[in-house]
Amino acid sequence: MNATPLVQSFVSHFGEMGSRWGINRTVGQIYALLFVSEKPLNADEIAERLSFSRSNVSMGLKELESWRLVRLQHYPGDRREYFSTPDDVWAIFKTLAEERKKREVEPTLTMLRGAMMETAGSEADRHAQARMKEMYQLIELVTTWFSDIQHMDVETLQRLMKLGSQVQKVLQFTQSLSKLTGRDTERE
């Protein structure tokens, strides 16, 4: 690889982690290289720096484009396409979350809704449907919550994340207040 030891380490790590994240090693390494690159790179530059074939780079870039994780740019007088990642890490995080939801969560929710709509033909099916309903409700709750926080501005989101377990204290306090006032905060 034609890069500094620091960049090599980062790129190699992303390649190793790629398979754990559901992408192949090559795609992970291409993304990591683009992420730390000072300027947009064309496919030939990526291939040279990573010692990959041009076709591997092209397929990897198409995969990253389908995830909306790279930006395509053109320069006047140059017919080549140049690629970069979004500058804002929060925007990258939100895009990844949206794409994972679209590719993984929504199909699972659709399957679970269909399974719950079927007529249970046995006690085993009723038990299975009850378990699927629990799973559906949890995924739906998490998805709704995540959708809500995804629309927060970055500063609010950072403050919320830094609160950590203090949120639990706030919720306990609100519950204590509701008991004193007779209001049901669980429904609000």
Short mmCIF file of C-alpha atoms in Angstrom, two decimals:
data_model
loop_
_atom_site.label_atom_id
_atom_site.label_comp_id
_atom_site.label_asym_id
_atom_site.label_seq_id
_atom_site.Cartn_x
_atom_site.Cartn_y
_atom_site.Cartn_z
CA MET A 1 0.00 0.00 0.00
CA ASN A 2 1.30 3.42 -0.93
CA ALA A 3 0.46 5.33 2.30
CA THR A 4 1.89 6.40 5.65
CA PRO A 5 1.95 3.80 8.45
CA LEU A 6 -0.91 5.61 10.22
CA VAL A 7 -3.13 5.54 7.12
CA GLN A 8 -2.12 1.93 6.39
CA SER A 9 -3.18 0.89 9.87
CA PHE A 10 -6.55 2.66 9.56
CA VAL A 11 -7.23 1.25 6.08
CA SER A 12 -6.23 -2.27 7.12
CA HIS A 13 -8.44 -2.11 10.19
CA PHE A 14 -11.46 -1.00 8.15
CA GLY A 15 -10.81 -3.87 5.77
CA GLU A 16 -10.78 -6.35 8.63
CA MET A 17 -13.90 -4.86 10.19
CA GLY A 18 -15.73 -4.73 6.86
CA SER A 19 -16.74 -8.37 6.96
CA ARG A 20 -18.13 -7.90 10.48
CA TRP A 21 -20.15 -4.94 9.26
CA GLY A 22 -21.58 -6.77 6.27
CA ILE A 23 -19.28 -5.42 3.55
CA ASN A 24 -16.24 -7.02 2.01
CA ARG A 25 -12.64 -6.15 2.88
CA THR A 26 -12.01 -4.26 -0.36
CA VAL A 27 -15.02 -1.97 0.11
CA GLY A 28 -13.97 -1.25 3.69
CA GLN A 29 -10.45 -0.36 2.64
CA ILE A 30 -11.61 1.86 -0.23
CA TYR A 31 -13.93 3.73 2.12
CA ALA A 32 -11.22 4.15 4.77
CA LEU A 33 -8.76 5.50 2.20
CA LEU A 34 -11.30 8.01 0.89
CA PHE A 35 -12.27 9.00 4.43
CA VAL A 36 -8.74 10.03 5.40
CA SER A 37 -7.72 11.37 1.98
CA GLU A 38 -6.96 15.09 1.84
CA LYS A 39 -8.53 15.36 -1.61
CA PRO A 40 -10.97 13.40 -3.76
CA LEU A 41 -9.39 10.43 -5.56
CA ASN A 42 -10.17 8.81 -8.89
CA ALA A 43 -10.42 5.05 -9.34
CA ASP A 44 -6.90 4.74 -10.77
CA GLU A 45 -5.41 6.54 -7.76
CA ILE A 46 -7.37 4.31 -5.37
CA ALA A 47 -6.24 1.18 -7.21
CA GLU A 48 -2.61 2.32 -7.13
CA ARG A 49 -2.61 3.29 -3.45
CA LEU A 50 -4.30 0.07 -2.32
CA SER A 51 -2.65 -2.22 -4.89
CA PHE A 52 -6.10 -3.41 -6.05
CA SER A 53 -7.20 -4.15 -9.58
CA ARG A 54 -9.12 -1.38 -11.31
CA SER A 55 -12.18 -3.66 -11.62
CA ASN A 56 -12.16 -4.37 -7.85
CA VAL A 57 -12.05 -0.65 -7.18
CA SER A 58 -14.90 0.02 -9.62
CA MET A 59 -17.10 -2.63 -7.97
CA GLY A 60 -16.22 -1.29 -4.52
CA LEU A 61 -17.06 2.27 -5.50
CA LYS A 62 -20.42 1.14 -6.94
CA GLU A 63 -21.18 -0.56 -3.61
CA LEU A 64 -20.27 2.59 -1.69
CA GLU A 65 -22.39 4.68 -4.05
CA SER A 66 -25.37 2.37 -3.47
CA TRP A 67 -24.94 3.01 0.28
CA ARG A 68 -24.70 6.77 -0.43
CA LEU A 69 -21.35 6.88 1.38
CA VAL A 70 -19.28 8.53 -1.34
CA ARG A 71 -19.66 11.72 -3.31
CA LEU A 72 -18.89 11.80 -7.01
CA GLN A 73 -17.12 14.87 -8.39
CA HIS A 74 -15.87 16.04 -11.76
CA TYR A 75 -13.18 18.59 -12.50
CA PRO A 76 -13.14 20.88 -15.54
CA GLY A 77 -11.05 19.40 -18.35
CA ASP A 78 -10.82 15.98 -16.67
CA ARG A 79 -13.21 13.24 -17.74
CA ARG A 80 -12.40 11.01 -14.77
CA GLU A 81 -14.71 10.69 -11.79
CA TYR A 82 -13.35 11.63 -8.39
CA PHE A 83 -14.66 10.25 -5.12
CA SER A 84 -14.73 11.52 -1.56
CA THR A 85 -16.68 10.89 1.61
CA PRO A 86 -19.00 13.41 3.24
CA ASP A 87 -17.07 15.73 5.55
CA ASP A 88 -19.53 15.51 8.44
CA VAL A 89 -19.16 12.27 10.44
CA TRP A 90 -22.69 12.73 11.81
CA ALA A 91 -24.06 12.82 8.26
CA ILE A 92 -22.14 9.60 7.53
CA PHE A 93 -23.59 7.99 10.66
CA LYS A 94 -27.13 9.04 9.72
CA THR A 95 -26.72 7.76 6.16
CA LEU A 96 -25.42 4.42 7.41
CA ALA A 97 -28.33 4.14 9.82
CA GLU A 98 -30.87 4.97 7.09
CA GLU A 99 -29.36 2.46 4.69
CA ARG A 100 -29.18 -0.31 7.31
CA LYS A 101 -32.79 0.37 8.25
CA LYS A 102 -33.85 0.18 4.60
CA ARG A 103 -31.82 -2.97 3.86
CA GLU A 104 -32.17 -4.91 7.12
CA VAL A 105 -34.81 -3.59 9.51
CA GLU A 106 -37.68 -2.84 7.12
CA PRO A 107 -37.61 -6.27 5.44
CA THR A 108 -37.57 -7.90 8.89
CA LEU A 109 -40.56 -5.83 10.05
CA THR A 110 -42.42 -6.71 6.83
CA MET A 111 -41.73 -10.41 7.35
CA LEU A 112 -42.84 -10.24 11.00
CA ARG A 113 -46.06 -8.36 10.10
CA GLY A 114 -46.87 -11.04 7.52
CA ALA A 115 -46.14 -13.87 9.96
CA MET A 116 -48.35 -12.30 12.63
CA MET A 117 -51.22 -11.92 10.15
CA GLU A 118 -51.25 -15.64 9.36
CA THR A 119 -53.74 -17.88 11.09
CA ALA A 120 -52.00 -19.95 13.74
CA GLY A 121 -52.69 -23.62 13.03
CA SER A 122 -51.28 -25.02 16.24
CA GLU A 123 -50.16 -24.16 19.75
CA ALA A 124 -46.57 -24.05 18.47
CA ASP A 125 -47.61 -21.45 15.86
CA ARG A 126 -49.44 -19.35 18.49
CA HIS A 127 -46.33 -19.44 20.68
CA ALA A 128 -44.13 -18.52 17.69
CA GLN A 129 -46.44 -15.64 16.75
CA ALA A 130 -46.42 -14.33 20.33
CA ARG A 131 -42.61 -14.33 20.31
CA MET A 132 -42.56 -12.68 16.88
CA LYS A 133 -44.94 -10.00 18.15
CA GLU A 134 -42.55 -9.25 21.02
CA MET A 135 -39.69 -8.98 18.55
CA TYR A 136 -41.77 -6.80 16.21
CA GLN A 137 -42.74 -4.44 19.03
CA LEU A 138 -39.15 -4.07 20.19
CA ILE A 139 -37.80 -3.42 16.69
CA GLU A 140 -40.64 -0.97 16.00
CA LEU A 141 -39.97 0.88 19.27
CA VAL A 142 -36.23 1.12 18.60
CA THR A 143 -36.83 2.16 14.99
CA THR A 144 -39.26 4.89 16.02
CA TRP A 145 -36.87 6.13 18.70
CA PHE A 146 -33.95 6.10 16.30
CA SER A 147 -35.98 7.96 13.69
CA ASP A 148 -36.82 10.61 16.29
CA ILE A 149 -33.21 11.14 17.32
CA GLN A 150 -32.03 11.14 13.73
CA HIS A 151 -33.99 14.34 13.14
CA MET A 152 -32.24 16.13 16.01
CA ASP A 153 -29.54 18.63 15.23
CA VAL A 154 -26.01 17.44 15.95
CA GLU A 155 -25.52 19.66 19.01
CA THR A 156 -28.69 18.33 20.70
CA LEU A 157 -27.77 14.77 19.80
CA GLN A 158 -24.31 15.18 21.30
CA ARG A 159 -25.76 16.63 24.50
CA LEU A 160 -28.24 13.74 24.71
CA MET A 161 -25.48 11.17 24.24
CA LYS A 162 -23.28 12.83 26.86
CA LEU A 163 -26.12 12.61 29.37
CA GLY A 164 -25.79 8.83 29.37
CA SER A 165 -27.20 7.32 32.54
CA GLN A 166 -28.31 10.74 33.79
CA VAL A 167 -31.34 10.30 31.52
CA GLN A 168 -32.43 7.47 33.80
CA LYS A 169 -32.30 9.82 36.79
CA VAL A 170 -34.46 12.35 34.95
CA LEU A 171 -36.99 9.64 34.09
CA GLN A 172 -37.05 8.40 37.69
CA PHE A 173 -37.58 11.96 38.88
CA THR A 174 -40.46 12.44 36.43
CA GLN A 175 -42.03 9.18 37.60
CA SER A 176 -41.76 10.31 41.22
CA LEU A 177 -43.40 13.62 40.35
CA SER A 178 -46.19 11.88 38.46
CA LYS A 179 -46.93 9.70 41.49
CA LEU A 180 -47.18 12.81 43.63
CA THR A 181 -49.46 14.60 41.16
CA GLY A 182 -51.41 11.52 40.09
CA ARG A 183 -50.45 11.92 36.41
CA ASP A 184 -49.51 8.94 34.25
CA THR A 185 -46.28 9.88 32.42
CA GLU A 186 -46.04 6.41 30.82
CA ARG A 187 -48.88 7.34 28.44
CA GLU A 188 -47.56 10.78 27.53
#
